[in-house]
């Protein structure tokens, strides 16, 4: 059966061609400047409606079986995703998916290590073959380290779009600390979302509630603005 010429995907060259063609159909592209960091944990491979393909292509591709998704019945890249994502609790197949395992190890190291450990983590990320995974960890690290240490992490990202995203995130973090400057329309979607979730400045919340870039930003800012005006009943003593 393996040698049957009427079945695609057995040859490595053919699988590579299929991979490249399907990769071009991604819904959420990490190189997109509007890619949201939280999407990294909402990928198809960790959705309960994910059906991985058999064979070698099953390590990267599967079919969506979620009737609520616009991709129901279509082949999707495991690192893609959509708004209908539903947590499965683990990556589908294989259960100890290597990329997912490395991601857990990297984030655990970031949360529970000293300077020497962080240096070893940077060395590991410099050799990480999955560019998307490396960038996701770098962006998380930028929030965890001091301002003076951020340059070391930014330089881990390859020159080009990845480096630009890391630079932009570092700038957003500075604005988050010092207070946003310029026109709200110039603020990134990530900064707007983080401000909507954390700022206690009524004027900023009002601006985001009225002119936030996404519905999610506007809704969150509106809810927090309302909560500040009406904090609810005092606790009974």
PDB file of N, CA, C and O in Angstrom, residues 7-32:
ATOM      1  N   UNK A   7      -1.619   7.453  -3.911  1.00  0.00           N
ATOM      2  CA  UNK A   7      -1.766   7.997  -2.561  1.00  0.00           C
ATOM      3  C   UNK A   7      -0.660   9.020  -2.319  1.00  0.00           C
ATOM      4  O   UNK A   7       0.519   8.710  -2.460  1.00  0.00           O
ATOM      5  N   UNK A   8      -1.062  10.220  -1.950  1.00  0.00           N
ATOM      6  CA  UNK A   8      -0.111  11.308  -1.765  1.00  0.00           C
ATOM      7  C   UNK A   8       0.484  11.284  -0.365  1.00  0.00           C
ATOM      8  O   UNK A   8      -0.111  10.759   0.568  1.00  0.00           O
ATOM      9  N   UNK A   9       1.651  11.882  -0.227  1.00  0.00           N
ATOM     10  CA  UNK A   9       2.215  12.135   1.092  1.00  0.00           C
ATOM     11  C   UNK A   9       3.211  11.115   1.590  1.00  0.00           C
ATOM     12  O   UNK A   9       3.695  11.220   2.710  1.00  0.00           O
ATOM     13  N   UNK A  10       3.523  10.096   0.782  1.00  0.00           N
ATOM     14  CA  UNK A  10       4.479   9.096   1.252  1.00  0.00           C
ATOM     15  C   UNK A  10       5.919   9.560   1.094  1.00  0.00           C
ATOM     16  O   UNK A  10       6.785   9.222   1.880  1.00  0.00           O
ATOM     17  N   UNK A  11       6.197  10.322   0.043  1.00  0.00           N
ATOM     18  CA  UNK A  11       7.551  10.783  -0.198  1.00  0.00           C
ATOM     19  C   UNK A  11       7.850  12.066   0.553  1.00  0.00           C
ATOM     20  O   UNK A  11       6.978  12.924   0.725  1.00  0.00           O
ATOM     21  N   UNK A  12       9.086  12.211   1.019  1.00  0.00           N
ATOM     22  CA  UNK A  12       9.456  13.396   1.789  1.00  0.00           C
ATOM     23  C   UNK A  12       9.299  14.668   0.979  1.00  0.00           C
ATOM     24  O   UNK A  12       8.826  15.686   1.490  1.00  0.00           O
ATOM     25  N   UNK A  13       9.681  14.649  -0.284  1.00  0.00           N
ATOM     26  CA  UNK A  13       9.550  15.840  -1.136  1.00  0.00           C
ATOM     27  C   UNK A  13       8.090  16.222  -1.301  1.00  0.00           C
ATOM     28  O   UNK A  13       7.737  17.405  -1.276  1.00  0.00           O
ATOM     29  N   UNK A  14       7.242  15.206  -1.455  1.00  0.00           N
ATOM     30  CA  UNK A  14       5.828  15.480  -1.633  1.00  0.00           C
ATOM     31  C   UNK A  14       5.217  16.045  -0.349  1.00  0.00           C
ATOM     32  O   UNK A  14       4.422  16.983  -0.377  1.00  0.00           O
ATOM     33  N   UNK A  15       5.623  15.498   0.796  1.00  0.00           N
ATOM     34  CA  UNK A  15       5.121  16.022   2.066  1.00  0.00           C
ATOM     35  C   UNK A  15       5.562  17.462   2.275  1.00  0.00           C
ATOM     36  O   UNK A  15       4.810  18.293   2.792  1.00  0.00           O
ATOM     37  N   UNK A  16       6.793  17.774   1.877  1.00  0.00           N
ATOM     38  CA  UNK A  16       7.287  19.149   2.014  1.00  0.00           C
ATOM     39  C   UNK A  16       6.470  20.114   1.164  1.00  0.00           C
ATOM     40  O   UNK A  16       6.147  21.225   1.596  1.00  0.00           O
ATOM     41  N   UNK A  17       6.118  19.686  -0.043  1.00  0.00           N
ATOM     42  CA  UNK A  17       5.319  20.538  -0.923  1.00  0.00           C
ATOM     43  C   UNK A  17       3.926  20.761  -0.344  1.00  0.00           C
ATOM     44  O   UNK A  17       3.385  21.869  -0.386  1.00  0.00           O
ATOM     45  N   UNK A  18       3.335  19.692   0.216  1.00  0.00           N
ATOM     46  CA  UNK A  18       2.017  19.818   0.847  1.00  0.00           C
ATOM     47  C   UNK A  18       2.100  20.759   2.041  1.00  0.00           C
ATOM     48  O   UNK A  18       1.239  21.625   2.243  1.00  0.00           O
ATOM     49  N   UNK A  19       3.161  20.583   2.835  1.00  0.00           N
ATOM     50  CA  UNK A  19       3.359  21.416   4.022  1.00  0.00           C
ATOM     51  C   UNK A  19       3.406  22.900   3.645  1.00  0.00           C
ATOM     52  O   UNK A  19       2.722  23.720   4.252  1.00  0.00           O
ATOM     53  N   UNK A  20       4.192  23.231   2.652  1.00  0.00           N
ATOM     54  CA  UNK A  20       4.328  24.630   2.260  1.00  0.00           C
ATOM     55  C   UNK A  20       3.009  25.186   1.721  1.00  0.00           C
ATOM     56  O   UNK A  20       2.653  26.341   1.994  1.00  0.00           O
ATOM     57  N   UNK A  21       2.286  24.366   0.975  1.00  0.00           N
ATOM     58  CA  UNK A  21       1.020  24.837   0.405  1.00  0.00           C
ATOM     59  C   UNK A  21      -0.017  25.088   1.494  1.00  0.00           C
ATOM     60  O   UNK A  21      -0.700  26.109   1.503  1.00  0.00           O
ATOM     61  N   UNK A  22      -0.117  24.173   2.444  1.00  0.00           N
ATOM     62  CA  UNK A  22      -1.088  24.323   3.523  1.00  0.00           C
ATOM     63  C   UNK A  22      -0.672  25.422   4.501  1.00  0.00           C
ATOM     64  O   UNK A  22      -1.513  26.094   5.086  1.00  0.00           O
ATOM     65  N   UNK A  23       0.635  25.578   4.682  1.00  0.00           N
ATOM     66  CA  UNK A  23       1.124  26.606   5.597  1.00  0.00           C
ATOM     67  C   UNK A  23       0.680  27.997   5.146  1.00  0.00           C
ATOM     68  O   UNK A  23       0.438  28.892   5.961  1.00  0.00           O
ATOM     69  N   UNK A  24       0.564  28.166   3.847  1.00  0.00           N
ATOM     70  CA  UNK A  24       0.155  29.461   3.295  1.00  0.00           C
ATOM     71  C   UNK A  24      -1.301  29.792   3.621  1.00  0.00           C
ATOM     72  O   UNK A  24      -1.726  30.939   3.471  1.00  0.00           O
ATOM     73  N   UNK A  25      -2.059  28.788   4.093  1.00  0.00           N
ATOM     74  CA  UNK A  25      -3.478  28.991   4.402  1.00  0.00           C
ATOM     75  C   UNK A  25      -3.714  29.328   5.868  1.00  0.00           C
ATOM     76  O   UNK A  25      -4.855  29.302   6.334  1.00  0.00           O
ATOM     77  N   UNK A  26      -2.657  29.645   6.609  1.00  0.00           N
ATOM     78  CA  UNK A  26      -2.836  29.932   8.035  1.00  0.00           C
ATOM     79  C   UNK A  26      -3.805  31.085   8.267  1.00  0.00           C
ATOM     80  O   UNK A  26      -3.812  32.061   7.534  1.00  0.00           O
ATOM     81  N   UNK A  27      -4.578  30.946   9.329  1.00  0.00           N
ATOM     82  CA  UNK A  27      -5.522  31.985   9.736  1.00  0.00           C
ATOM     83  C   UNK A  27      -4.829  33.015  10.625  1.00  0.00           C
ATOM     84  O   UNK A  27      -5.075  34.214  10.507  1.00  0.00           O
ATOM     85  N   UNK A  28      -3.985  32.534  11.547  1.00  0.00           N
ATOM     86  CA  UNK A  28      -3.268  33.412  12.479  1.00  0.00           C
ATOM     87  C   UNK A  28      -1.777  33.279  12.232  1.00  0.00           C
ATOM     88  O   UNK A  28      -1.173  32.255  12.543  1.00  0.00           O
ATOM     89  N   UNK A  29      -1.197  34.305  11.676  1.00  0.00           N
ATOM     90  CA  UNK A  29       0.217  34.272  11.314  1.00  0.00           C
ATOM     91  C   UNK A  29       1.035  35.010  12.362  1.00  0.00           C
ATOM     92  O   UNK A  29       0.772  36.182  12.642  1.00  0.00           O
ATOM     93  N   UNK A  30       2.026  34.343  12.925  1.00  0.00           N
ATOM     94  CA  UNK A  30       2.820  34.980  13.976  1.00  0.00           C
ATOM     95  C   UNK A  30       3.599  36.177  13.457  1.00  0.00           C
ATOM     96  O   UNK A  30       3.962  37.067  14.222  1.00  0.00           O
ATOM     97  N   UNK A  31       3.870  36.211  12.154  1.00  0.00           N
ATOM     98  CA  UNK A  31       4.596  37.357  11.599  1.00  0.00           C
ATOM     99  C   UNK A  31       3.689  38.566  11.398  1.00  0.00           C
ATOM    100  O   UNK A  31       4.180  39.657  11.106  1.00  0.00           O
ATOM    101  N   UNK A  32       2.390  38.374  11.559  1.00  0.00           N
ATOM    102  CA  UNK A  32       1.452  39.480  11.452  1.00  0.00           C
ATOM    103  C   UNK A  32       1.632  40.414  12.651  1.00  0.00           C
ATOM    104  O   UNK A  32       1.643  39.959  13.792  1.00  0.00           O
TER     105      UNK A  32
END
